[in-house]
Short mmCIF file of C-alpha atoms and ligand atoms in Angstrom, two decimals:
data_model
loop_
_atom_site.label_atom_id
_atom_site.label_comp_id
_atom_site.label_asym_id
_atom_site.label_seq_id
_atom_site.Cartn_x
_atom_site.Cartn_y
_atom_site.Cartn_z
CA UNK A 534 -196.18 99.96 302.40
CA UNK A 535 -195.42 101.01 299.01
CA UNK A 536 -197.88 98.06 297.86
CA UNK A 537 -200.39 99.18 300.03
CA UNK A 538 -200.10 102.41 298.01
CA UNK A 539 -199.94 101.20 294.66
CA UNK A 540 -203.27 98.77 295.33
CA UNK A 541 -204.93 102.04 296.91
CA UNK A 542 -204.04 104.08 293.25
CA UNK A 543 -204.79 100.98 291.41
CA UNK A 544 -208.51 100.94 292.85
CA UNK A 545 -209.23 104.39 292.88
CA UNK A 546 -208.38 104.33 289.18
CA UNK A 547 -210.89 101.74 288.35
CA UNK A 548 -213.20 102.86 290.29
CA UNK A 549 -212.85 106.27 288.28
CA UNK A 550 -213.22 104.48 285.06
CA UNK A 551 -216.01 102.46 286.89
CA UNK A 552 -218.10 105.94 287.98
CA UNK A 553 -217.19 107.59 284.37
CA UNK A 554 -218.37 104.78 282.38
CA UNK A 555 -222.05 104.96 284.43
CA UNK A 556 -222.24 108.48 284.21
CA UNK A 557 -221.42 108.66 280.58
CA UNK A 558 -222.72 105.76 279.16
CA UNK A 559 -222.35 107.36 275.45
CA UNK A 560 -218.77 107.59 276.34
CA UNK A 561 -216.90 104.53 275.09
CA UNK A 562 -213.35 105.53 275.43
CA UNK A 563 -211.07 108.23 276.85
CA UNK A 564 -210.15 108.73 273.41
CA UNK A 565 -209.21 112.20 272.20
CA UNK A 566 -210.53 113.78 268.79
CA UNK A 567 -208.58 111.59 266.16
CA UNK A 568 -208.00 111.74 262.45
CA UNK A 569 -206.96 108.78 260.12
CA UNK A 570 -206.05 108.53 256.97
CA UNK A 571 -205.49 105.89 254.53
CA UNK A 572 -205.17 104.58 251.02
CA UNK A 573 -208.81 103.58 249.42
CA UNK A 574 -207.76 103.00 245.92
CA UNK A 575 -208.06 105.21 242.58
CA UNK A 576 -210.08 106.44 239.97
CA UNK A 577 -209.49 108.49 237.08
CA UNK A 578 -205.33 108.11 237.50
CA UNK A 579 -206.32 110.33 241.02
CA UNK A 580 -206.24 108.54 244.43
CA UNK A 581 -208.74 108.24 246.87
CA UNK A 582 -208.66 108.05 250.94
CA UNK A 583 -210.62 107.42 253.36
CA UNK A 584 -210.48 109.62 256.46
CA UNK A 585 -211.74 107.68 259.93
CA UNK A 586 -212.61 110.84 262.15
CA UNK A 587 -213.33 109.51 265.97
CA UNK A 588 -213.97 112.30 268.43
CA UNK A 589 -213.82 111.50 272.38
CA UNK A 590 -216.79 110.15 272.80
CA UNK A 591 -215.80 107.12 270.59
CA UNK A 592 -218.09 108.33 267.57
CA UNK A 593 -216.55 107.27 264.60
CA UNK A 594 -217.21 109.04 260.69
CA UNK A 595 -215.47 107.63 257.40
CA UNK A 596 -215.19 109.38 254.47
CA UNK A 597 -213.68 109.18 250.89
CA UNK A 598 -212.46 111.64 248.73
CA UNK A 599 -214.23 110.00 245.92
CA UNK A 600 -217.69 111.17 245.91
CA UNK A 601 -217.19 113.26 249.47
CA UNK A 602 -218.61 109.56 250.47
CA UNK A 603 -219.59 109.12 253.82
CA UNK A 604 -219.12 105.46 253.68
CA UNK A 605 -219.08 104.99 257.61
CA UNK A 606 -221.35 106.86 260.43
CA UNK A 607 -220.99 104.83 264.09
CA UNK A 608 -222.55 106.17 267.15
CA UNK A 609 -223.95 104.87 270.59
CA UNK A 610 -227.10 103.42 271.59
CA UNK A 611 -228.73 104.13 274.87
CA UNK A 612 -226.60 101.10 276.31
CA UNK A 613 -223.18 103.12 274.39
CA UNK A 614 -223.22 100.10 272.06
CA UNK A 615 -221.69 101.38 269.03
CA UNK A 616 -223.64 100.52 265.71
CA UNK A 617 -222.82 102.18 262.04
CA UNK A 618 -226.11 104.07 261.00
CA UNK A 619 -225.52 105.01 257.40
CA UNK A 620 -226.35 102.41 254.36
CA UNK A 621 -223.01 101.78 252.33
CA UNK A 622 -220.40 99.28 250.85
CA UNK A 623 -216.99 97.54 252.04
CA UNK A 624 -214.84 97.91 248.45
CA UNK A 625 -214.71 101.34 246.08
CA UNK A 626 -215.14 98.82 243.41
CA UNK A 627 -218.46 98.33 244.67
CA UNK A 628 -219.64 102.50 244.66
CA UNK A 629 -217.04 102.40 241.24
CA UNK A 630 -220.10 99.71 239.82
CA UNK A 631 -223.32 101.04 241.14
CA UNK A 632 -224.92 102.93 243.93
CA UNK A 633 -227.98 105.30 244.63
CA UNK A 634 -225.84 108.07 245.73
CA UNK A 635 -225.17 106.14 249.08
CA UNK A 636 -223.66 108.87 251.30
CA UNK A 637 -222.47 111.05 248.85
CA UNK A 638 -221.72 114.77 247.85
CA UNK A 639 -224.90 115.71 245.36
CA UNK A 640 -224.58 118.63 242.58
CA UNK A 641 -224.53 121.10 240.67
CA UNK A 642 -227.95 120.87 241.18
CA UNK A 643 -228.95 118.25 243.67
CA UNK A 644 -233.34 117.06 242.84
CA UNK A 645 -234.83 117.22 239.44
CA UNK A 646 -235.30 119.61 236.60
CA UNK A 647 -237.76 119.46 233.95
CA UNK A 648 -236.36 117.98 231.22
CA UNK A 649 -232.80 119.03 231.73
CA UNK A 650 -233.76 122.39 230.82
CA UNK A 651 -233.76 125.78 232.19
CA UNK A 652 -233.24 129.42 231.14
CA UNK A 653 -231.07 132.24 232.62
CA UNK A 654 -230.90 135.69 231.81
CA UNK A 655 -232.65 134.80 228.40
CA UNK A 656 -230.49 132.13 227.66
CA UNK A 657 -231.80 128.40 227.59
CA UNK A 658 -229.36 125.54 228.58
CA UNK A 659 -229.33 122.19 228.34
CA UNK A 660 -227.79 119.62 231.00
CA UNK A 661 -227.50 115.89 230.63
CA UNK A 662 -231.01 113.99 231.42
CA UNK A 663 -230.43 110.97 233.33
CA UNK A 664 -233.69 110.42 235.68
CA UNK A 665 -236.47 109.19 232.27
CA UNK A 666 -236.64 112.82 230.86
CA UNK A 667 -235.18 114.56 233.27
CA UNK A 668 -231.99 115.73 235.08
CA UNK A 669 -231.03 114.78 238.19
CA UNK A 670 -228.30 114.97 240.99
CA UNK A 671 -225.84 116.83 238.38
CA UNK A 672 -226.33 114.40 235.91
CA UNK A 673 -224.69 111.18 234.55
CA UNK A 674 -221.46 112.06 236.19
CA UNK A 675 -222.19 114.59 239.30
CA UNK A 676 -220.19 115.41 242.27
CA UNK A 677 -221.23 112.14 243.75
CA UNK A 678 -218.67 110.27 241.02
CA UNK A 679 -215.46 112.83 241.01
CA UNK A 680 -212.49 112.69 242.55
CA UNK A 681 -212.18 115.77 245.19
CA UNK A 682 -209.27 117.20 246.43
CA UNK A 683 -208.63 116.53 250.25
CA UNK A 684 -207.22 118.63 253.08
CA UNK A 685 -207.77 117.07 256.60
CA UNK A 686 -207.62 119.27 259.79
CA UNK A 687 -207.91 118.61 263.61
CA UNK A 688 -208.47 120.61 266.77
CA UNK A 689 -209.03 119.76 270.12
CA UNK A 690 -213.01 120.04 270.01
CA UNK A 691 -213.15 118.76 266.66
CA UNK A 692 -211.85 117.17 263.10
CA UNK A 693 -212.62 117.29 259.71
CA UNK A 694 -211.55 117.13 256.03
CA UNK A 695 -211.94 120.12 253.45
CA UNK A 696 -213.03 118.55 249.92
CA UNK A 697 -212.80 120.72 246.97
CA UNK A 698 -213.72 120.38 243.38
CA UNK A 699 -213.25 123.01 240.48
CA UNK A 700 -216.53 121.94 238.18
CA UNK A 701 -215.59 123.18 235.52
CA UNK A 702 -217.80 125.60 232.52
CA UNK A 703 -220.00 123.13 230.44
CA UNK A 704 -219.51 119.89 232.53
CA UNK A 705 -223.09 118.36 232.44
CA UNK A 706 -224.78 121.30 230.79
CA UNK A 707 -224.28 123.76 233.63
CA UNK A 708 -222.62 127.15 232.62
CA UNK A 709 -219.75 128.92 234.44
CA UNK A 710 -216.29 127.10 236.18
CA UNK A 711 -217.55 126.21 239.63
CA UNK A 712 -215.52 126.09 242.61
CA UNK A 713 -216.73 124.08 245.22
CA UNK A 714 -215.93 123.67 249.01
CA UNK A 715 -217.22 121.31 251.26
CA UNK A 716 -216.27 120.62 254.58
CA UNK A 717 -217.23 117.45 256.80
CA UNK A 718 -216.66 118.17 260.25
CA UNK A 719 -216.80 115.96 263.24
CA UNK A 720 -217.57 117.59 266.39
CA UNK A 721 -217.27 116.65 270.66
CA UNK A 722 -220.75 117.29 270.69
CA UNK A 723 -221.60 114.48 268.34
CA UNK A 724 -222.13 116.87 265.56
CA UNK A 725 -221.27 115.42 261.75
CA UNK A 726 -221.21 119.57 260.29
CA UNK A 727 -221.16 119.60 256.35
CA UNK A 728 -219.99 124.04 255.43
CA UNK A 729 -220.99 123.99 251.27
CA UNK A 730 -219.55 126.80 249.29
CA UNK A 731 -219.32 127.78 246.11
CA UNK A 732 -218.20 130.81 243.61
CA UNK A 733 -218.72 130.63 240.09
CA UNK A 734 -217.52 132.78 236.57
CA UNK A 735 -220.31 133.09 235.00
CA UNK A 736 -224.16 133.09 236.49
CA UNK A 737 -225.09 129.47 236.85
CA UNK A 738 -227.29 127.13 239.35
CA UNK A 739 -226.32 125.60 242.50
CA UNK A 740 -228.59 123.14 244.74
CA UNK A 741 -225.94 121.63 246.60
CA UNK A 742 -227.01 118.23 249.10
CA UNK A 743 -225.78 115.11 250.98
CA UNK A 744 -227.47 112.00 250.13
CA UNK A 745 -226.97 109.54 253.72
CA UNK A 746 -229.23 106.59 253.94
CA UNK A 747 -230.20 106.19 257.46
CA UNK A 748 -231.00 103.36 260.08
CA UNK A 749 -230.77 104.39 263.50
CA UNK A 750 -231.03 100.78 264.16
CA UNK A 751 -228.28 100.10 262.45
CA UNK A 752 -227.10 99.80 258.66
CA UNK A 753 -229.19 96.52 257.38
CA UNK A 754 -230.53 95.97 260.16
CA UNK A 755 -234.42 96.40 259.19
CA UNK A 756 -236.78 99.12 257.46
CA UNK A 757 -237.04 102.31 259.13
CA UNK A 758 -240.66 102.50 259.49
CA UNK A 759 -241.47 102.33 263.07
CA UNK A 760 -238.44 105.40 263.16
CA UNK A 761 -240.34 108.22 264.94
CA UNK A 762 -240.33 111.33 262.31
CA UNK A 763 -240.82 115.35 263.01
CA UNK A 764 -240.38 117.99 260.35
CA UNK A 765 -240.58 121.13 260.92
CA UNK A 766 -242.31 121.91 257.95
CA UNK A 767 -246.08 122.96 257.57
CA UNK A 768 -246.20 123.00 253.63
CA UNK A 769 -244.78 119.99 250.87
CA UNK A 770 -244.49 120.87 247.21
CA UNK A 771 -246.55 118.19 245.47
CA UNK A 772 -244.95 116.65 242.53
CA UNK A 773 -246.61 115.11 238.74
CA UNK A 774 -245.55 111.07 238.11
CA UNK A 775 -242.03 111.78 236.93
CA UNK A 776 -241.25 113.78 240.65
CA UNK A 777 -241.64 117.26 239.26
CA UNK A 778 -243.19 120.00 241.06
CA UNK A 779 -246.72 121.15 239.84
CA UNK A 780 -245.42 124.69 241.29
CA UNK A 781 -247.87 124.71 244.16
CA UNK A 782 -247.39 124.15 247.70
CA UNK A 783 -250.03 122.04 249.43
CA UNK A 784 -250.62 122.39 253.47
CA UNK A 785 -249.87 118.89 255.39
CA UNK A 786 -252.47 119.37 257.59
CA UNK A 787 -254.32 116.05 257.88
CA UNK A 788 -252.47 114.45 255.39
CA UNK A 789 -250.27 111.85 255.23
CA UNK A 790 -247.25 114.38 254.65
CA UNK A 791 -248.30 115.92 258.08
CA UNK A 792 -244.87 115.48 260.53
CA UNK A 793 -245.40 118.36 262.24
CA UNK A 794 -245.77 115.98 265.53
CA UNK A 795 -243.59 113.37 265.80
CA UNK A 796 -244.93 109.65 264.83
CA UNK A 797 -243.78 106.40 263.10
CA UNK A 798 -242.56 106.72 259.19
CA UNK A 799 -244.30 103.82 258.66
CA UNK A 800 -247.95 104.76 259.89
CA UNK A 801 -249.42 106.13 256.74
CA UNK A 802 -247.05 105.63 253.86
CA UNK A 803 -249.14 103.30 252.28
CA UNK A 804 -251.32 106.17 251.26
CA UNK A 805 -248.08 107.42 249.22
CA UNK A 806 -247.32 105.56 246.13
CA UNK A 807 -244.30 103.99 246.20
CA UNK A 808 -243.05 105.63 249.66
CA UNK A 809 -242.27 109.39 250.42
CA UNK A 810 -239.90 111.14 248.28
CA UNK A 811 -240.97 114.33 248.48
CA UNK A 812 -239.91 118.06 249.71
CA UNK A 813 -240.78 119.75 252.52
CA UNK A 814 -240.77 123.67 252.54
CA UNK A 815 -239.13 124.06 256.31
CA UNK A 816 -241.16 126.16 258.41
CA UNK A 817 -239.10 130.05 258.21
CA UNK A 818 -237.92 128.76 254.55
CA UNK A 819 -237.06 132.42 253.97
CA UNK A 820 -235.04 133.29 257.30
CA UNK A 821 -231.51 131.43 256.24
CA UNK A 822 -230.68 130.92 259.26
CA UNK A 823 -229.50 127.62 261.25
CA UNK A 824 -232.61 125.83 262.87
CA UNK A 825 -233.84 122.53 264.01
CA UNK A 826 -235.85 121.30 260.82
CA UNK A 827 -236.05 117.44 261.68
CA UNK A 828 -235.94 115.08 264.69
CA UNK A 829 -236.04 111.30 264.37
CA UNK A 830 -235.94 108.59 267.31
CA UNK A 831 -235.48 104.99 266.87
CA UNK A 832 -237.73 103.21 269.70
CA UNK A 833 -235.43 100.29 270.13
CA UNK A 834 -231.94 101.80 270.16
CA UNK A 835 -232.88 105.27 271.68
CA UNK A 836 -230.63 106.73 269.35
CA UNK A 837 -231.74 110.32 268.18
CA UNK A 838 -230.96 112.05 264.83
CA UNK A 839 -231.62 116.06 264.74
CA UNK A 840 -231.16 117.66 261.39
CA UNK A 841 -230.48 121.41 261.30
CA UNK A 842 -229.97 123.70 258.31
CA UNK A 843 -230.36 126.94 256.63
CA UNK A 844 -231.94 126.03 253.70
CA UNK A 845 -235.48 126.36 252.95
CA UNK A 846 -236.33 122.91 251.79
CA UNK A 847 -235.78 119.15 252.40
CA UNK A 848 -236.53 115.71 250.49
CA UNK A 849 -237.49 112.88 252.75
CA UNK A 850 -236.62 110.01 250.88
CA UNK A 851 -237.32 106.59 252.22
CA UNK A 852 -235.44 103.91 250.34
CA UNK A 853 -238.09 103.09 247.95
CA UNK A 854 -235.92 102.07 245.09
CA UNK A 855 -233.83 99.83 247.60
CA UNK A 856 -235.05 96.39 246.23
CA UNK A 857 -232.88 93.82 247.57
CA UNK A 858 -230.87 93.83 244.71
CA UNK A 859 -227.94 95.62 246.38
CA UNK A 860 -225.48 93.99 249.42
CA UNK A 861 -223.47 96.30 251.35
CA UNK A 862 -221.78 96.56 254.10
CA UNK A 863 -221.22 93.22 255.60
CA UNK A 864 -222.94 91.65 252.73
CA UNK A 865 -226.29 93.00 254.77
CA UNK A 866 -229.12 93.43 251.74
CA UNK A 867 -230.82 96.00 251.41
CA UNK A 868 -234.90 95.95 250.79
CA UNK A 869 -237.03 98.61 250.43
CA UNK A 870 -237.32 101.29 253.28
CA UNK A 871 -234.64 99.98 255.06
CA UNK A 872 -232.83 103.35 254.91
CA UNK A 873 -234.18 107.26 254.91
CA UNK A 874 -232.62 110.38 253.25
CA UNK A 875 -232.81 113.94 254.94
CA UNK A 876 -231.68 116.14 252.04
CA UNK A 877 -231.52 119.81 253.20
CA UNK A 878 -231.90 121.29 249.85
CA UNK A 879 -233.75 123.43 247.22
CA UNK A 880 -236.83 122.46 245.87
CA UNK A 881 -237.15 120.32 242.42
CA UNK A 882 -236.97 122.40 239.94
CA UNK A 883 -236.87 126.03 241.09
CA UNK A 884 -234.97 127.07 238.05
CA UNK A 885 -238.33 126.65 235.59
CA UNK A 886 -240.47 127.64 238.95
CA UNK A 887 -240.60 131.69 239.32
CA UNK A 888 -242.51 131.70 243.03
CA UNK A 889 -239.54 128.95 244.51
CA UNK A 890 -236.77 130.48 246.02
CA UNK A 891 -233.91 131.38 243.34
CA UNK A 892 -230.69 128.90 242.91
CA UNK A 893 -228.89 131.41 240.61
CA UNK A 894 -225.34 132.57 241.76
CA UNK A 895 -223.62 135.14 239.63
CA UNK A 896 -220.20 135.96 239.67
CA UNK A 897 -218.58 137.87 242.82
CA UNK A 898 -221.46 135.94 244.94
CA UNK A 899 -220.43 133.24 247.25
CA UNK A 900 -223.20 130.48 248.15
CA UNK A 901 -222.97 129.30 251.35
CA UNK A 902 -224.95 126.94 253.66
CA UNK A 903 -224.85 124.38 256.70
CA UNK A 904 -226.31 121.39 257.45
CA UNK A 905 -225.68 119.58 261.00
CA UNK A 906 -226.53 116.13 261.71
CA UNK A 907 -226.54 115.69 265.42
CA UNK A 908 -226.42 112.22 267.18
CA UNK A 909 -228.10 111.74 270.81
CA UNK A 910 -229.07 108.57 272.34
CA UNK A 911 -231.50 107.90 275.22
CA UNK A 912 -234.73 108.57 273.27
CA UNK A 913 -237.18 106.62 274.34
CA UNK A 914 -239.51 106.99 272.23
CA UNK A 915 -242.18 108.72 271.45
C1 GLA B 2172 -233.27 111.15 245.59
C2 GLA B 2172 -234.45 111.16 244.71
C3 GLA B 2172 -235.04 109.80 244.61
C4 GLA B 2172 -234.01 108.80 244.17
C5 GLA B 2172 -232.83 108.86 245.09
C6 GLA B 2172 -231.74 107.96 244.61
O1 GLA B 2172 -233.57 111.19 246.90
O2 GLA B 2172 -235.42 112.09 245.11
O3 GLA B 2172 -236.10 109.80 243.71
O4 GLA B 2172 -233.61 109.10 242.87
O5 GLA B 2172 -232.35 110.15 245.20
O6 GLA B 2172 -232.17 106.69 244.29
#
């Protein structure tokens, strides 16, 4: 009798698991929100982690405290097959050597300014110029290449680590000790949340951005062209031949920047040279407030990226300086276009560019912003 029962219990569990697994087939596990974290090696005499954040639907984010790196970025497929989507290495030796800001943690000023030069309350400064004759991404050493310090947290609906970095007056040009917050948070939802904030001493500039390459077919796995792209943006700023901003803003509308409805990245970027990498003014650029400002699908995996920010501008990027040159993960190479970048951001050069929205913080100011990348899968398509 007491067999009887146990095989009775012993089916009806399976056949729970059984039912669950076809209802859910995102969900991989009956794991709860997890955090994880362990040695990655050091830099600068400081060590660096890596946090493995897996929340109960099995999706799994790694990060490093070095760079606020996203080095890892796993979700399901329409079949729940996990597959990592974000472009990155195995070693820190490897992002130590060389990388093109491969997940990372971009600033002071994340984008391009003219020339390395920009004046503020009638004072002209000078920052490091590391992109031909200009500045970019903070300069030779940004937040991208520092050591942050890292606080990890978990709740029940969600996990996270708190990165902070005190920039201090002077580094890379940029006046005024910065202190700098970010906070990665994974969510039940499927939700990678990045909170930015920042306070500063003296009035300065802040553009701050995350830098993920993308392949929603998986990290080396292929270009991303035949990814299905929307932005919700109706104007671009067009740029001159070293990626600066002529100061106008041109309408998409029948252009080859047009992603207002969704279609493949790959239809008409041969009529951009060298690829896009270019930013969007989001449609309500002035509203700050949190709103769905990009959607892409991959056809094959179904797996759905939604982007959604406060800021009033993003840079599409699509891998064009990828040239095989670089192995990563799983010694996969990576060729041109075979990630994307959706950098919520600033536009290029608003600190030389009176009519752009203003990236000046003063003192007693706090700058504050959200970006959410949300994972779905089950798109078929568009
Ligand atoms: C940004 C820039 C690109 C390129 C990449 C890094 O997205 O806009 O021009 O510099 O970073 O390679």
């Amino acid at each position: 009798m007491k067999n009887k029962i146990a095989q009775l219990f012993f089916l009806a569990l399976i056949s729970t698991i059984f039912f669950d697994c076809q209802n859910n087939p995102g969900k991989q596990t009956n794991e709860k929100m997890n955090i994880k974290k362990n040695l990655y090696g050091d830099v600068d005499g400081k060590k660096v982690f890596q946090f493995t954040l897996t929340n109960e639907n099995g999706m799994i984010v790694k990060l490093i405290n070095y760079g606020g790196i996203v080095t890892h970025l796993l979700t399901p497929d329409k079949e729940g097959k996990l597959e990592d989507v974000v472009l990155g290495f195995d070693s820190l030796q490897q992002y130590l050597d060389e990388t093109p800001y491969f997940g990372a943690i971009v600033g002071r000023y994340g984008n391009r300014i003219a020339k390395g030069k920009f004046e503020l309350d009638g004072k002209t400064h000078q920052l490091a110029t590391n992109n031909g004759p200009n500045h970019l991404h903070g300069g030779v050493k940004g937040f991208d290449k520092v050591v942050w310090d890292a606080d990890d947290f978990i709740f029940p609906d969600r996990a996270g680590v708190i990165l902070t970095y005190l920039s201090k007056d002077g580094e890379e040009g940029y006046p005024g000790n910065l202190a700098v917050k970010v906070t990665y948070t994974l969510t039940n939802d499927n939700e990678l949340k990045i909170d930015y904030e920042a306070t500063t001493d003296k009035p300065t500039i802040v553009n701050l951005t995350h830098h993920s390459y993308f392949n929603l077919e998986g990290q080396g796995n292929g270009n991303i062209l035949d990814h299905q792209l929307q932005l919700m943006a109706n104007r671009y700023v067009p740029v001159d031949e070293t990626l600066i901003p002529t100061g106008e803003l041109h309408s998409v509308q029948g252009s080859a920047m047009d992603f207002t409805a969704p279609h493949s990245i790959g239809s008409r970027i041969a009529e951009v040279e060298g690829g896009y990498d270019h930013t969007w003014e989001l449609d309500n650029f002035n509203s700050e407030k949190m709103r769905l400002v990009a959607r892409v699908t991959s056809p094959e995996s179904g797996r759905v990226m939604e982007v959604y920010t406060d800021q009033p501008g993003i840079q599409f990027y699509t891998g064009n300086f990828l040239d095989g040159s670089l192995s990563g993960k799983g010694g996969k190479v990576y060729h041109k276009h075979y990630g994307f970048c959706l950098e919520t951001q600033h536009y290029p050069d608003s600190p030389n560019q009176p009519n752009f929205p203003s990236v000046v913080l003063r003192p007693g100011e706090k700058y504050e912003t959200q970006t959410v990348y949300k994972f779905e899968s089950g798109g078929e398509g568009l």
